[in-house]
Amino acid sequence: MTKFKTLNNIFGWLMFAVSAAVYIATMERTASFWDCGEFIAVSYKLMVPHPPGAPLFLLIGRIFSFFAGGDVTQVAYWVNMVSALSSAATVMFLYWAIVLLARKMVKPGSADDTLTTGDTVSIIGAGVIGALAYTFSDSFWFSAVEAEVYAMSALFTALVVWAMLKWEVVADRPGADRWLILIAYFTGLSIGVHLLNLVTVPALGFIYFFKRSEQTTGKAIIAFLISMALVGLILVGIIPGLPSLAGKFEVFFVNNLGLPFNSGVIFFCIAFVAALTFGIIYSVKNQKVLLNTALVSLVYILIGYASYGIIVIRANYSTPINENDPSNVLSFVSYLKREQYGDRPLLYGPQFNAQPIDEISTAPVYERREKKADGTGENKYEIIEYKKEPVYQSKDKTLLPRIYSPQGNHVRAYKNWVNVSPDRKPTFGQNLAFMFKYQFNFMYFRYFLWNFAGRESDVQDAEWLSPFDALREVPDVVGKNAGRNNFLMLPLILGLGGLAYQIIRNGRNALVVGLLFFFTGLAIVIYLNQPPTEPRERDYTFAGSFYAFSIWIGLGVLMLRDLLDKIFKNVTTSAFAATLLSLSVPAIMGFKGWDDHDRSGRYHTVDSAHNLLNSCAKNAILFTGGDNDTFPLWYAQEVEGIRTDVRVCNLSLLGTHWYIAQMKLQAYDSPPLPISMEYENFVQGKNDYLPSSEKASVKNGMDLKTYIKLVKENNPAIVIGNATRSLNSLPTQTFILNVDSAAVAAQVPEKERGQIVKQIRWNIGKSTLYKPDLIMLDILATNDWKRPIYFSTTLVNSSYLNLKEYFELEGLAYRFLPVMHQGAQQGVVNTEVMYKNMMKVFKFRGLNEAGHYYDENYKRFPLNARNCFYRLAADLYNEGDSVRSKEVVDYCLKVMPDKGIAYDPYSPQFIPLMIRLGEKKEALEMANVIGKRTEDELEYYSKHEPRRHTDIITNNLFQLQQLSFAFREDKDQTTFKKYDDLLHKYERFAQDAGGYEEE
């Protein structure tokens, strides 16, 4: 082994070791928010995650979970380790890819033993700097320390790029095309993680083109089109295409030939394998090398893709988490196509204010029907509905429809970006303006500059930083934000230098890296066609593009070496100097980024799930909302076994037939949910929405059980429509739920049993009922108060169906009870149960310690708990129990002090209560801290993109308002005037930004 090869291998593994150490040190020790809790749970028990699935990730996560050694609290740590080690391996292969590219620019085609010390230092230095820059890049580091698919997806990107560059080196040698087959296998495997890896194909296609074809413009265009066709072949022809074709065979064999289920799939698989085998044998006999390589590559793509078999296998076992239930080939196709999420127009389509003029039926939707136990019926695939596609007038469509979403908050956001009018069709220019201003600039280049220039803060929609921002005075709340990282543009400058240097020295490879940069960045932006608001930042999507730019950062070392050589006149000295100077780039990135990527002390994701589940009585039904409301609960129950008697019912999923069917099954210690609707009542396309109707109108309200019975029967009394389509309707917004006082008495606090109503009569506040609402009402009616019913406090108001006057807060969830509390728009507090839960049962690990990093999303859950502490303390005080009220306030400040979780909009409400409890000194101290931060933030944001930060401005004004009210109530005129003056000083900025109205 040559000296260079030895050093190259050593430094490659050193990059792995360094990055692995960084990621393991900063890795979250338990489940993170968003999809991580779901992925850990489904990995641990090999269940079915949300579409389109990530089966290879699950299988590897399952293997790593064994290292927990039976300690379920360590499962999350080991599944997170998959991302940490995948990311470290990505860095290692990036290093080797940069080395391969750098060698072509230093001494192209030279043998290892001809490289001088200066050459070796230059090449290895380039690899080290580029690899370390990517190690500490903001977006990649974020994904490296949590159990998400993006880290492993990045590894496959790095593998295929490295393998293609290795093929290029040996392409003229016998057997070189085995590297192409290896790339095909990596591509197939990557499908089982994430589809992002497929966009590398055009760049790799040009490496093949430059090596194997005559370089002309015409042939370059053909090579590009072939590369794009390959992406389409895999993305459409293989991933959903082959299962779709198998599905057609299946329907024909079962429905037309009367053969058993799966016979068509088996026949298709045998025929397809036979055709592939014949093609490979033919190519060998006739020496068709290209055909042979293509067919064998296809085989290896399919071998990698075969990891999806675990999805279908596990779905057939009806695992507790079984999203979309892809248990047969037809539902599997729907799962792969992510049909439950709908689609977005891409190249041509309607705009946001277009009104459909018609609706056409397209592909049929089949449901598998099995012969009944009594022998009646038959095995067949029955058409339950046809997919619908709205028809629009041509004048309402446009090329590149970027302004397409009719959602109310999206329409308002479009106006902020391009000033569209709801009454006018957006022009093509406005669509392009939105694409460039928002989708390209705000949702890509802003992220790009976060990684290589600097980031303003971790607040949603934060801007990037220039070197001049380091000289600007900013308030502590901004300047000391852990997410504020100013890299002084050093990574950007070095990367642009590397790009220019590669263009000059090796234009072909510059084109290859440029295509990789484009297709993993702006091309994804075009494909995603993002709406104008997102629930969180989406920078992790573009980590592949930042990978490509890190190659240029590495090659920037060579550019710097050549510049320094004019000074030192010695290649070796220049190489060492360039490498050492360039080391400042990853050094500043790592130093600045450590505090906001270190998740090692965070536990509240799991604690919040523990607390919410333990807010519920035994055998409860708990309604929850979105991802962060539900996925931590799934993790807590499935992995750590916390409160498996509680049935978590996600309202976002309750509109799907497969989820409702799963809720009717036993799950661990939880019996089936009391849903009286049968499958035919909630199957896809049935009772998706129930509009109000004058024909079936009922003025004085209706018994809820009667209404559910009418819906189940499709009773003509509530059916509206015509001969081609009929719907059940909503005849009234007022329902009556009768109460059996004896049956419910044990659930009601003893002091309230005399207040139990004989019937609940209420207006649901909706003119259209959607399937989740219908099923929720069915549960309320059918339950007959046998199981406790709870609603998470984090649901949107519309999800409560106007029942809050019957709610009692027992922790982080409202309990539904037949005791009316007139005017209680936020329910009332059951102080006895809630005191026990909040003070003795709930966990708040690490929130009382300074130095742990909690980003904006993470803080929302401690803040919700802080609000619940206040409600408990206030109600105890109002009940005359000032002793326990003070205990609650003190305990809240102990487990969530300002140094751990900074005061928030819920904190000022404690101040008047603390004054009443005799803690005026402490109240003033809290007010001073809140007031100073509020003034600083308002001063900063009122002059810095105020329209983009209306929520921040509004929250701060609300806090000032609370402070002024608190001291006006205390008759402390001096302090009152101080905060009242500040309130009036800044409220005009919020009014200008359209985000605040004085109460």
mmCIF file of C-alpha atoms in Angstrom, residues 40 131 442 615 634 672-673 913 948 974:
data_model
loop_
_atom_site.group_PDB
_atom_site.id
_atom_site.type_symbol
_atom_site.label_atom_id
_atom_site.label_comp_id
_atom_site.label_asym_id
_atom_site.label_seq_id
_atom_site.Cartn_x
_atom_site.Cartn_y
_atom_site.Cartn_z
ATOM 1 C CA ILE A 40 -38.368 5.070 17.190
ATOM 2 C CA ALA A 131 -15.657 17.083 5.406
ATOM 3 C CA PHE A 442 -36.749 32.459 1.537
ATOM 4 C CA SER A 615 -53.420 13.424 33.183
ATOM 5 C CA TRP A 634 -46.872 6.649 20.656
ATOM 6 C CA PRO A 672 -61.695 -1.063 21.373
ATOM 7 C CA LEU A 673 -63.083 2.437 21.174
ATOM 8 C CA LEU A 913 -51.272 36.172 42.012
ATOM 9 C CA ARG A 948 -42.680 38.875 9.237
ATOM 10 C CA THR A 974 -45.285 54.040 39.296
#
